Amino acid sequence: MSGRIEDPELFQDLFAPESSEEAAAPSGNPWKVLLVDDEDDVRAVFHLALQDVLIEGRQLLLLDARSAGEAKAALATSPDIALMLLDVVMESDQAGLELVHQVRNGLANRSVQIVLITGQPGYAPHRKVVSDYEIDGYQLKSELNAERIFVSVSSALRTYRLLREQESLRRDLEQKVQELDQTLQALRESEANFIRAQSVAHVGSWTYDLVTDEILLSAETCRIFGLREGSVGNYKTYLERVFPEDRSGLQQAWQAALDRGTSFEHEHRIMVGAAIRHIRQRADLTCDAAGKPVRSLGTTQDITERKQAEDELRRSNGELEQFSYAISHDLRQPLRMISCYLQLLGMSLAEQLDAEQSEYVNFAIDGAKRLDRMLVALLEYSRVGRMGEPLTWIESRAIVDEALLFLQPAIAEAEANISICGNWPRVYVRPDGMLRVMQNLIGNAIKFRVAGRTPQITVASTVAGADWCLSVADNGIGIPAGQLSRLFQVFQRLQSRVAFEGTGVGLALCRKIVEHHGGRIWAESAGEGQGSRFSLTLPQEGS
């Protein structure tokens, strides 16, 4: 190391801590701070300067390293080191900078805060190291005093805490997303199992002679009703087995079928001993020459398991609603508190922080706000398929016109040229959902444009058999080879957030909406800078 800390007031009234810190009892979990310098007297000065300091009620545990090699060993044994005060010139002129590269890339440790403390700035020019290395602070030994040491250490430790808290929130969010996906997958598997069970379900049969008022039951129907095989009944004895609250509805449906001479279908409950079962009755009527119904052939299906599955589905949907509330309220509330207190901290330390440290605080605030936007986007993603309008017939061209109306400010700003072509039929969709898909696809084509190139966007519609096909093509930045599979995943971004703002949920939302319509969506691109095309197909049976 070259250079010394020279401050005659360094040991006089060392820190004058804030009253809140002075009154707080030290917690049992100290901050670990690693001092890396090959000069014993410099490390001793830092020990003396920081020995009684409390940061957010926690003491400092100061660890020493005389070289970059010792520092690397200390980081390996203590991965929870929060801050490293690092000299540059030690066993070599670039030892400190080489250690920064090892920590960030070799050890993949990006949470530890690194503040360079150098006495020879010629070996580590300020602008160059900030640009080329992932450091969190830069101090000249000749300019250090007690106040600068305290500000650097406290700012770095608070930033470390905020980063760890945000990382914890991110992990919790990822776990919630994984749990949600697992729940949805379990529901889909349950539904598939239920459909397979229906295909092999035993369905009983019966015949009813309306002239003699005699009902003959098959063995399976007798099993469903809890009767002996070969049992014979009549209309009155059947009604006696129907759950009292369902009798009136059953009688009205049966009489309506008799009056029209049409087929009969009705779901109701029956009593089997102390148990209640749900059944579905279907029947066709046979009439005499005068058109009067005289005989009925029908089936009885036990749908109790299906009703139980529907109840389970409602319960699961309730859990999803609770999860949505947790995102929109329980997770966002502490995040807003973090952002608020960060802003207050930035204002209270405004005169003590230099431009670089103020920038770090702003980075943390922006990160909290960005995570809040991601939570809102995830909430919207979780609601697809559970909230919104029912399927209805609507002019497809009306959807694209409405989307363009909403996007008009962005179109004007980008001076984009948008062409609408093709056959625009009436489609059977959820208008809100398809409007959201159209806005996202056209909005992305506008946003992801090449600087200096006028956006050329084509929105095309075709009908292929029973499918409606829609595509949005552009001349924008394109999609790198091998990245197409990531496009429609939650929080997957292919572009830098600095260049293009967004949450990384828009295309995942489009995919989910399209799949809830029974369709599919995909993307194509010739490569970076060569534009892209997003296409979707939706089934339109019965159109």
C-alpha positions as a printed NumPy array, in Angstrom:
array([[   0.   ,    0.   ,    0.   ],
       [   1.109,    3.539,   -0.659],
       [  -0.352,    6.639,    1.013],
       [  -1.539,    7.285,    4.564],
       [  -4.607,    8.693,    6.27 ],
       [  -3.655,   12.041,    7.703],
       [  -6.308,   13.744,    9.804],
       [  -5.444,   15.231,   13.194],
       [  -9.137,   15.207,   14.187],
       [  -9.715,   11.585,   13.243],
       [  -9.788,   10.427,   16.867],
       [ -11.552,   13.503,   18.324],
       [ -15.33 ,   13.291,   18.579],
       [ -15.07 ,   10.424,   16.137],
       [ -18.624,   10.107,   14.905],
       [ -21.183,   11.915,   17.048],
       [ -23.804,    9.268,   16.085],
       [ -27.442,   10.13 ,   15.555],
       [ -29.57 ,   10.   ,   18.682],
       [ -31.548,    7.004,   17.431],
       [ -28.34 ,    4.988,   16.912],
       [ -26.876,    6.157,   20.202],
       [ -29.897,    4.978,   22.143],
       [ -30.347,    1.692,   20.324],
       [ -29.05 ,   -1.473,   21.954],
       [ -26.631,   -3.339,   19.676],
       [ -28.158,   -6.422,   18.092],
       [ -26.427,   -9.793,   18.185],
       [ -25.863,   -9.948,   14.428],
       [ -22.99 ,   -7.59 ,   13.539],
       [ -22.109,   -6.34 ,   10.07 ],
       [ -19.028,   -8.094,    8.723],
       [ -16.561,   -5.623,    7.232],
       [ -13.333,   -6.842,    5.579],
       [ -10.335,   -4.444,    5.674],
       [  -7.889,   -5.317,    2.882],
       [  -4.584,   -3.398,    3.109],
       [  -0.951,   -4.455,    3.314],
       [  -0.12 ,   -1.694,    5.854],
       [  -0.806,   -2.628,    9.486],
       [  -1.037,    1.   ,   10.649],
       [  -3.743,    1.817,    8.067],
       [  -5.866,   -1.127,    9.186],
       [  -5.308,   -0.068,   12.784],
       [  -6.651,    3.399,   11.966],
       [  -9.814,    1.906,   10.479],
       [ -10.214,   -0.376,   13.517],
       [  -9.973,    2.611,   15.818],
       [ -12.295,    4.723,   13.686],
       [ -14.996,    2.048,   13.446],
       [ -14.723,    0.227,   16.768],
       [ -17.777,    1.768,   18.453],
       [ -19.903,    2.541,   15.389],
       [ -23.485,    1.272,   15.177],
       [ -25.223,    1.062,   11.807],
       [ -28.979,    0.555,   12.142],
       [ -28.463,   -0.78 ,   15.657],
       [ -25.83 ,   -3.322,   14.632],
       [ -22.14 ,   -3.307,   15.521],
       [ -19.329,   -3.908,   13.06 ],
       [ -17.224,   -7.073,   13.026],
       [ -13.941,   -5.987,   11.419],
       [ -11.92 ,   -8.659,    9.627],
       [  -8.34 ,   -8.133,    8.379],
       [  -6.582,   -9.21 ,    5.201],
       [  -3.025,   -8.172,    4.272],
       [  -3.288,   -9.204,    0.62 ],
       [  -5.721,  -10.022,   -2.133],
       [  -5.102,  -13.726,   -1.513],
       [  -6.045,  -13.444,    2.162],
       [  -9.137,  -11.446,    1.191],
       [ -10.267,  -14.127,   -1.239],
       [  -9.87 ,  -16.778,    1.475],
       [ -11.848,  -14.653,    3.941],
       [ -14.701,  -14.24 ,    1.436],
       [ -14.767,  -17.993,    0.829],
       [ -15.078,  -18.771,    4.559],
       [ -17.437,  -15.846,    5.316],
       [ -19.788,  -15.4  ,    2.338],
       [ -21.94 ,  -13.037,    4.445],
       [ -19.315,  -10.295,    4.454],
       [ -21.304,   -7.134,    3.751],
       [ -18.55 ,   -4.633,    2.929],
       [ -14.951,   -4.758,    1.729],
       [ -12.711,   -1.682,    2.127],
       [ -10.047,   -2.51 ,   -0.439],
       [  -6.609,   -1.093,   -1.171],
       [  -5.473,   -1.221,   -4.799],
       [  -1.67 ,   -1.479,   -4.626],
       [  -0.613,   -4.455,   -2.489],
       [   1.349,   -7.53 ,   -3.627],
       [   1.086,   -6.033,   -7.119],
       [   0.087,   -2.689,   -8.593],
       [  -3.297,   -4.074,   -9.679],
       [  -3.908,   -6.571,   -6.864],
       [  -7.032,   -4.798,   -5.605],
       [  -8.612,   -4.451,   -9.035],
       [  -7.813,   -8.072,   -9.856],
       [  -9.519,   -9.065,   -6.597],
       [ -12.658,   -7.105,   -7.595],
       [ -12.767,   -9.056,  -10.872],
       [ -12.353,  -12.36 ,   -8.995],
       [ -15.073,  -11.554,   -6.478],
       [ -17.635,  -10.444,   -9.071],
       [ -16.909,  -13.065,  -11.735],
       [ -14.92 ,  -15.922,  -10.214],
       [ -16.877,  -16.09 ,   -6.93 ],
       [ -20.068,  -14.695,   -8.521],
       [ -20.552,  -12.52 ,   -5.439],
       [ -22.478,   -9.395,   -6.377],
       [ -24.008,   -8.601,   -3.035],
       [ -20.867,   -7.629,   -1.103],
       [ -20.262,   -3.878,   -1.291],
       [ -16.751,   -2.961,   -2.476],
       [ -15.253,    0.461,   -1.718],
       [ -11.785,    1.127,   -3.146],
       [  -9.428,    2.98 ,   -0.781],
       [  -6.343,    4.035,   -2.707],
       [  -3.329,    6.187,   -1.992],
       [  -2.07 ,    6.149,   -5.576],
       [  -4.916,    7.12 ,   -7.91 ],
       [  -2.593,    6.803,  -10.867],
       [  -2.88 ,    3.002,  -10.581],
       [  -6.678,    3.191,  -10.35 ],
       [  -8.074,    6.275,  -12.103],
       [ -11.513,    7.083,  -10.721],
       [ -13.439,    7.159,  -13.988],
       [ -11.75 ,    4.059,  -15.397],
       [ -12.36 ,    1.78 ,  -12.412],
       [ -15.966,    2.919,  -12.019],
       [ -16.525,    2.181,  -15.713],
       [ -14.606,   -1.104,  -15.928],
       [ -15.185,   -2.694,  -12.509],
       [ -18.27 ,   -3.397,  -10.407],
       [ -17.359,   -1.284,   -7.39 ],
       [ -19.681,    0.559,   -5.044],
       [ -17.432,    3.374,   -3.822],
       [ -14.105,    5.086,   -4.39 ],
       [ -12.076,    7.04 ,   -1.806],
       [  -8.63 ,    8.621,   -1.82 ],
       [  -6.639,    8.043,    1.345],
       [  -5.394,   11.608,    1.273],
       [  -8.995,   12.865,    1.516],
       [ -10.241,   10.467,    4.193],
       [ -11.412,   11.698,    7.554],
       [ -13.729,   10.352,   10.226],
       [ -16.866,   11.726,    8.642],
       [ -16.051,   10.353,    5.161],
       [ -15.295,    6.933,    6.6  ],
       [ -18.597,    6.882,    8.471],
       [ -20.649,    8.032,    5.468],
       [ -19.02 ,    5.5  ,    3.125],
       [ -19.44 ,    2.607,    5.541],
       [ -23.01 ,    3.415,    6.592],
       [ -24.169,    4.075,    3.016],
       [ -22.586,    0.855,    1.75 ],
       [ -24.074,   -1.269,    4.553],
       [ -27.54 ,    0.152,    4.079],
       [ -27.306,   -0.494,    0.34 ],
       [ -26.188,   -4.064,    1.129],
       [ -29.198,   -4.562,    3.408],
       [ -31.597,   -3.211,    0.78 ],
       [ -30.107,   -5.464,   -1.903],
       [ -30.452,   -8.51 ,    0.35 ],
       [ -34.051,   -7.573,    1.203],
       [ -34.891,   -7.145,   -2.478],
       [ -33.238,  -10.48 ,   -3.234],
       [ -35.344,  -12.095,   -0.507],
       [ -38.498,  -10.523,   -1.948],
       [ -37.545,  -11.754,   -5.412],
       [ -37.035,  -15.316,   -4.124],
       [ -40.367,  -15.202,   -2.307],
       [ -42.048,  -13.953,   -5.463],
       [ -40.475,  -16.689,   -7.576],
       [ -41.641,  -19.273,   -5.042],
       [ -45.186,  -17.868,   -5.184],
       [ -45.122,  -17.996,   -8.98 ],
       [ -43.884,  -21.591,   -8.853],
       [ -46.605,  -22.527,   -6.352],
       [ -49.209,  -20.855,   -8.572],
       [ -47.99 ,  -22.741,  -11.641],
       [ -48.012,  -26.01 ,   -9.678],
       [ -51.558,  -25.325,   -8.493],
       [ -52.715,  -24.547,  -12.012],
       [ -50.98 ,  -27.663,  -13.331],
       [ -52.627,  -29.768,  -10.624],
       [ -56.015,  -28.32 ,  -11.588],
       [ -55.408,  -29.096,  -15.265],
       [ -54.38 ,  -32.659,  -14.4  ],
       [ -57.426,  -33.027,  -12.167],
       [ -59.668,  -31.834,  -14.993],
       [ -57.991,  -34.245,  -17.436],
       [ -58.451,  -37.127,  -15.001],
       [ -62.075,  -36.175,  -14.589],
       [ -62.654,  -36.225,  -18.375],
       [ -61.028,  -39.652,  -18.623],
       [ -63.133,  -40.863,  -15.705],
       [ -66.298,  -39.724,  -17.494],
       [ -65.374,  -41.722,  -20.592],
       [ -65.249,  -44.97 ,  -18.613],
       [ -67.996,  -44.093,  -16.127],
       [ -70.823,  -46.594,  -15.619],
       [ -74.119,  -45.094,  -16.778],
       [ -77.365,  -46.827,  -15.854],
       [ -80.445,  -47.087,  -18.035],
       [ -84.186,  -47.212,  -17.464],
       [ -87.501,  -47.389,  -19.334],
       [ -90.679,  -45.683,  -18.261],
       [ -94.092,  -46.775,  -19.492],
       [ -96.247,  -43.682,  -19.105],
       [ -99.448,  -45.698,  -19.66 ],
       [ -98.85 ,  -48.18 ,  -16.808],
       [ -96.673,  -45.759,  -14.751],
       [ -93.967,  -48.409,  -14.427],
       [ -90.197,  -47.736,  -14.378],
       [ -87.828,  -50.63 ,  -15.13 ],
       [ -84.255,  -50.055,  -13.842],
       [ -80.978,  -51.569,  -15.029],
       [ -78.5  ,  -53.058,  -12.565],
       [ -76.253,  -49.964,  -12.7  ],
       [ -79.216,  -47.64 ,  -12.096],
       [ -80.216,  -49.762,   -9.095],
       [ -76.649,  -49.464,   -7.751],
       [ -76.745,  -45.66 ,   -8.12 ],
       [ -80.051,  -45.464,   -6.227],
       [ -79.03 ,  -48.026,   -3.608],
       [ -81.757,  -50.472,   -4.64 ],
       [ -81.802,  -54.23 ,   -5.112],
       [ -81.094,  -55.343,   -8.644],
       [ -84.323,  -55.858,  -10.616],
       [ -86.24 ,  -53.227,   -8.648],
       [ -89.275,  -51.655,  -10.337],
       [ -90.566,  -48.197,   -9.515],
       [ -93.032,  -45.561,  -10.621],
       [ -93.153,  -41.79 ,  -10.951],
       [ -94.276,  -41.223,   -7.354],
       [ -91.658,  -43.499,   -5.759],
       [ -88.973,  -41.795,   -7.837],
       [ -90.055,  -38.325,   -6.689],
       [ -89.878,  -39.535,   -3.087],
       [ -86.158,  -40.232,   -3.556],
       [ -85.455,  -36.793,   -5.061],
       [ -84.08 ,  -34.193,   -2.649],
       [ -87.112,  -32.119,   -1.522],
       [ -85.708,  -28.772,   -2.715],
       [ -85.118,  -30.198,   -6.221],
       [ -88.525,  -31.823,   -6.789],
       [ -90.312,  -28.752,   -8.136],
       [ -87.61 ,  -28.011,  -10.727],
       [ -87.559,  -31.656,  -11.849],
       [ -91.341,  -31.802,  -12.266],
       [ -91.391,  -28.576,  -14.31 ],
       [ -88.586,  -29.823,  -16.631],
       [ -90.322,  -33.201,  -17.113],
       [ -93.705,  -31.617,  -17.844],
       [ -92.107,  -29.207,  -20.356],
       [ -90.533,  -32.166,  -22.185],
       [ -93.913,  -33.96 ,  -22.274],
       [ -95.699,  -30.849,  -23.576],
       [ -93.156,  -30.309,  -26.392],
       [ -92.605,  -33.994,  -27.092],
       [ -88.839,  -33.369,  -27.003],
       [ -85.934,  -35.   ,  -25.181],
       [ -85.538,  -34.535,  -21.429],
       [ -82.399,  -33.598,  -19.487],
       [ -82.095,  -32.522,  -15.848],
       [ -79.59 ,  -32.544,  -12.975],
       [ -80.781,  -32.939,   -9.4  ],
       [ -79.999,  -34.558,   -6.076],
       [ -81.301,  -37.863,   -4.746],
       [ -81.267,  -39.346,   -1.266],
       [ -79.563,  -42.736,   -0.831],
       [ -79.99 ,  -43.603,    2.824],
       [ -78.247,  -40.813,    4.742],
       [ -76.151,  -39.821,    1.697],
       [ -77.014,  -37.343,   -1.042],
       [ -75.929,  -37.958,   -4.622],
       [ -76.005,  -35.72 ,   -7.673],
       [ -77.322,  -37.322,  -10.846],
       [ -78.041,  -36.354,  -14.428],
       [ -81.12 ,  -37.796,  -16.135],
       [ -81.439,  -37.905,  -19.927],
       [ -84.317,  -39.414,  -21.868],
       [ -85.977,  -39.594,  -25.29 ],
       [ -89.759,  -39.796,  -25.629],
       [ -91.739,  -42.149,  -27.884],
       [ -95.168,  -40.929,  -28.933],
       [ -98.26 ,  -42.703,  -30.297],
       [-100.012,  -41.926,  -33.576],
       [-101.789,  -38.997,  -31.959],
       [ -98.443,  -37.503,  -30.802],
       [ -98.992,  -38.34 ,  -27.154],
       [ -95.88 ,  -39.541,  -25.234],
       [ -96.342,  -43.158,  -24.17 ],
       [ -92.842,  -44.387,  -23.432],
       [ -89.46 ,  -43.022,  -22.405],
       [ -85.983,  -44.527,  -22.653],
       [ -83.397,  -42.809,  -20.474],
       [ -80.011,  -42.926,  -18.743],
       [ -78.901,  -42.109,  -15.225],
       [ -75.389,  -40.855,  -14.564],
       [ -73.92 ,  -40.36 ,  -11.101],
       [ -72.178,  -36.93 ,  -11.269],
       [ -71.424,  -36.639,   -7.547],
       [ -67.668,  -36.728,   -8.163],
       [ -67.98 ,  -34.   ,  -10.788],
       [ -69.879,  -31.786,   -8.347],
       [ -67.21 ,  -32.411,   -5.728],
       [ -64.546,  -31.471,   -8.285],
       [ -66.427,  -28.253,   -9.04 ],
       [ -66.509,  -27.454,   -5.325],
       [ -62.768,  -28.135,   -5.163],
       [ -62.251,  -25.873,   -8.162],
       [ -64.177,  -23.091,   -6.447],
       [ -62.046,  -23.602,   -3.333],
       [ -58.873,  -23.459,   -5.414],
       [ -60.087,  -20.31 ,   -7.136],
       [ -60.636,  -18.832,   -3.689],
       [ -57.016,  -19.648,   -2.836],
       [ -55.898,  -17.953,   -6.038],
       [ -57.891,  -14.881,   -5.058],
       [ -56.122,  -14.864,   -1.697],
       [ -52.786,  -15.183,   -3.493],
       [ -53.723,  -12.241,   -5.713],
       [ -54.55 ,  -10.21 ,   -2.615],
       [ -51.198,  -11.14 ,   -1.07 ],
       [ -49.421,   -9.791,   -4.15 ],
       [ -51.473,   -6.621,   -4.409],
       [ -51.412,   -5.795,   -0.707],
       [ -49.251,   -7.88 ,    1.608],
       [ -46.161,   -7.897,   -0.653],
       [ -46.551,   -4.424,   -2.104],
       [ -47.028,   -2.716,    1.272],
       [ -43.539,   -3.472,    2.66 ],
       [ -42.092,   -2.691,   -0.757],
       [ -43.701,    0.736,   -0.718],
       [ -42.346,    1.233,    2.814],
       [ -38.829,    0.393,    1.604],
       [ -39.141,    2.873,   -1.246],
       [ -40.521,    5.572,    1.061],
       [ -37.806,    5.208,    3.674],
       [ -35.131,    5.107,    1.006],
       [ -36.372,    8.451,   -0.263],
       [ -36.424,    9.851,    3.269],
       [ -32.906,    8.519,    3.813],
       [ -31.756,   10.15 ,    0.597],
       [ -33.209,   13.493,    1.665],
       [ -31.815,   13.331,    5.199],
       [ -28.312,   12.486,    3.95 ],
       [ -28.462,   14.743,    0.909],
       [ -25.737,   17.067,    2.164],
       [ -23.499,   14.195,    3.265],
       [ -23.697,   12.086,    0.116],
       [ -21.656,   12.858,   -2.942],
       [ -23.12 ,   12.521,   -6.425],
       [ -22.086,    8.9  ,   -6.756],
       [ -23.603,    7.857,   -3.416],
       [ -26.823,    9.721,   -4.233],
       [ -26.931,    7.743,   -7.456],
       [ -26.677,    4.489,   -5.508],
       [ -29.652,    5.492,   -3.349],
       [ -31.613,    6.364,   -6.511],
       [ -30.726,    2.959,   -7.984],
       [ -32.195,    1.265,   -4.891],
       [ -35.36 ,    3.404,   -5.055],
       [ -35.817,    2.639,   -8.76 ],
       [ -35.35 ,   -1.07 ,   -8.027],
       [ -38.1  ,   -1.02 ,   -5.397],
       [ -40.46 ,    0.789,   -7.758],
       [ -39.65 ,   -1.634,  -10.571],
       [ -40.395,   -4.607,   -8.334],
       [ -43.728,   -3.014,   -7.405],
       [ -44.623,   -2.757,  -11.097],
       [ -43.671,   -6.414,  -11.531],
       [ -46.004,   -7.387,   -8.677],
       [ -48.871,   -5.487,  -10.297],
       [ -48.142,   -7.225,  -13.621],
       [ -48.063,  -10.623,  -11.916],
       [ -51.397,   -9.872,  -10.251],
       [ -52.899,   -9.123,  -13.661],
       [ -51.358,  -12.326,  -15.06 ],
       [ -52.902,  -14.448,  -12.269],
       [ -56.375,  -13.047,  -12.972],
       [ -56.536,  -14.173,  -16.623],
       [ -59.283,  -16.749,  -17.045],
       [ -60.879,  -15.988,  -13.679],
       [ -62.1  ,  -12.46 ,  -14.211],
       [ -63.435,  -10.521,  -17.179],
       [ -66.118,  -10.725,  -19.831],
       [ -67.673,  -13.946,  -21.193],
       [ -67.106,  -15.098,  -24.759],
       [ -69.176,  -13.122,  -27.264],
       [ -69.361,  -12.432,  -31.003],
       [ -67.641,   -9.207,  -32.058],
       [ -66.187,   -7.656,  -35.199],
       [ -62.447,   -8.382,  -35.18 ],
       [ -61.674,   -5.098,  -36.961],
       [ -63.348,   -3.207,  -34.104],
       [ -60.821,   -4.71 ,  -31.69 ],
       [ -57.795,   -3.552,  -33.661],
       [ -59.329,   -0.079,  -34.172],
       [ -59.866,    0.282,  -30.42 ],
       [ -56.291,   -0.868,  -29.714],
       [ -54.926,    1.703,  -32.184],
       [ -56.99 ,    4.406,  -30.486],
       [ -55.384,    3.61 ,  -27.116],
       [ -51.919,    3.481,  -28.707],
       [ -52.272,    6.731,  -30.651],
       [ -49.85 ,    8.752,  -28.422],
       [ -47.132,    6.101,  -28.81 ],
       [ -47.783,    5.868,  -32.574],
       [ -47.455,    9.64 ,  -32.938],
       [ -44.281,    9.779,  -30.837],
       [ -42.588,    7.018,  -32.861],
       [ -43.998,    8.368,  -36.182],
       [ -44.928,    4.759,  -36.939],
       [ -46.612,    3.654,  -40.175],
       [ -49.261,    1.005,  -39.486],
       [ -50.949,   -1.018,  -42.26 ],
       [ -54.142,   -3.007,  -41.7  ],
       [ -54.895,   -5.719,  -44.259],
       [ -56.676,   -9.026,  -44.769],
       [ -60.091,  -10.467,  -44.014],
       [ -61.529,   -9.296,  -40.667],
       [ -64.405,  -11.628,  -39.658],
       [ -66.734,  -11.702,  -36.676],
       [ -64.975,  -13.675,  -33.937],
       [ -66.087,  -15.453,  -30.766],
       [ -63.754,  -14.053,  -28.082],
       [ -63.548,  -12.212,  -24.781],
       [ -63.315,   -8.594,  -25.984],
       [ -61.275,   -7.352,  -23.003],
       [ -58.722,  -10.132,  -23.369],
       [ -58.285,   -9.792,  -27.127],
       [ -57.996,   -6.012,  -26.807],
       [ -55.167,   -6.541,  -24.323],
       [ -53.436,   -8.977,  -26.712],
       [ -53.739,   -6.532,  -29.616],
       [ -52.434,   -3.609,  -27.564],
       [ -49.452,   -5.604,  -26.314],
       [ -48.432,   -6.933,  -29.742],
       [ -48.795,   -3.62 ,  -31.592],
       [ -47.343,   -1.69 ,  -28.635],
       [ -44.271,   -3.955,  -28.619],
       [ -43.814,   -3.432,  -32.35 ],
       [ -43.776,    0.321,  -31.715],
       [ -41.554,    0.18 ,  -28.635],
       [ -38.862,   -2.228,  -29.842],
       [ -37.827,   -0.131,  -32.837],
       [ -34.393,    0.609,  -34.268],
       [ -33.157,    4.12 ,  -33.55 ],
       [ -33.319,    6.295,  -36.651],
       [ -35.575,    3.82 ,  -38.515],
       [ -39.256,    4.651,  -39.074],
       [ -41.361,    1.784,  -37.652],
       [ -43.254,   -0.089,  -40.385],
       [ -45.932,   -2.299,  -38.811],
       [ -48.394,   -4.596,  -40.604],
       [ -51.438,   -6.056,  -38.837],
       [ -52.982,   -8.852,  -40.927],
       [ -56.038,  -11.073,  -40.432],
       [ -57.041,  -14.246,  -42.277],
       [ -59.501,  -17.117,  -41.877],
       [ -58.157,  -20.652,  -42.338],
       [ -60.88 ,  -23.268,  -42.06 ],
       [ -62.376,  -22.914,  -38.57 ],
       [ -59.473,  -20.788,  -37.273],
       [ -59.012,  -17.027,  -37.106],
       [ -55.361,  -16.124,  -37.781],
       [ -53.83 ,  -12.802,  -36.762],
       [ -50.27 ,  -11.519,  -37.229],
       [ -48.334,   -8.363,  -36.287],
       [ -45.095,   -7.845,  -38.27 ],
       [ -42.525,   -5.06 ,  -37.794],
       [ -39.094,   -3.864,  -38.941],
       [ -37.795,   -3.421,  -35.408],
       [ -34.85 ,   -4.775,  -33.426],
       [ -35.719,   -8.418,  -34.101],
       [ -35.119,  -11.413,  -31.855],
       [ -31.694,  -13.063,  -31.351],
       [ -31.318,  -16.623,  -32.568],
       [ -32.125,  -19.185,  -29.897],
       [ -34.15 ,  -16.746,  -27.759],
       [ -37.637,  -17.347,  -29.186],
       [ -38.465,  -19.985,  -26.567],
       [ -38.017,  -17.439,  -23.744],
       [ -40.347,  -14.804,  -25.158],
       [ -43.618,  -15.943,  -23.606],
       [ -42.293,  -16.781,  -20.123],
       [ -43.026,  -14.621,  -17.074],
       [ -40.325,  -12.008,  -16.293],
       [ -38.13 ,  -13.115,  -19.212],
       [ -36.554,  -10.061,  -20.864],
       [ -34.352,  -10.206,  -23.964],
       [ -33.417,   -6.51 ,  -23.933],
       [ -31.769,   -4.276,  -21.354],
       [ -34.167,   -2.487,  -19.012],
       [ -32.147,    0.67 ,  -19.567],
       [ -32.913,    0.586,  -23.295],
       [ -36.534,   -0.634,  -23.108],
       [ -38.695,   -0.22 ,  -20.022],
       [ -41.128,   -2.998,  -19.096],
       [ -41.988,   -5.748,  -16.602],
       [ -41.393,   -8.822,  -18.783],
       [ -44.996,  -10.037,  -18.333],
       [ -46.75 ,   -8.628,  -21.442],
       [ -46.094,  -11.536,  -23.812],
       [ -46.718,  -14.1  ,  -21.058],
       [ -50.092,  -12.406,  -20.532],
       [ -50.809,  -12.66 ,  -24.283],
       [ -49.948,  -16.362,  -24.269],
       [ -52.226,  -17.038,  -21.311],
       [ -55.159,  -15.131,  -22.847],
       [ -54.764,  -16.913,  -26.192],
       [ -54.538,  -20.332,  -24.524],
       [ -57.697,  -19.586,  -22.506],
       [ -59.394,  -19.073,  -25.875],
       [ -58.137,  -22.504,  -26.961],
       [ -55.595,  -21.045,  -29.39 ],
       [ -51.843,  -20.747,  -29.723],
       [ -49.337,  -17.897,  -30.221],
       [ -45.783,  -17.884,  -31.557],
       [ -43.043,  -15.558,  -32.836],
       [ -40.685,  -15.533,  -35.819],
       [ -37.6  ,  -13.429,  -36.613],
       [ -34.688,  -13.542,  -39.05 ],
       [ -32.379,  -12.215,  -36.313],
       [ -31.269,   -9.027,  -34.608],
       [ -32.157,   -5.845,  -36.446],
       [ -34.331,   -7.696,  -38.978],
       [ -37.757,   -7.257,  -37.439],
       [ -40.139,   -9.89 ,  -36.12 ],
       [ -43.612,  -11.357,  -36.619],
       [ -46.013,  -12.429,  -33.853],
       [ -48.86 ,  -14.711,  -34.921],
       [ -51.816,  -16.359,  -33.205],
       [ -54.679,  -18.636,  -34.172],
       [ -58.018,  -18.981,  -32.378],
       [ -60.622,  -21.689,  -33.086],
       [ -63.973,  -20.299,  -34.273],
       [ -66.182,  -23.376,  -34.368],
       [ -69.771,  -22.608,  -35.145],
       [ -68.9  ,  -19.342,  -36.88 ]])
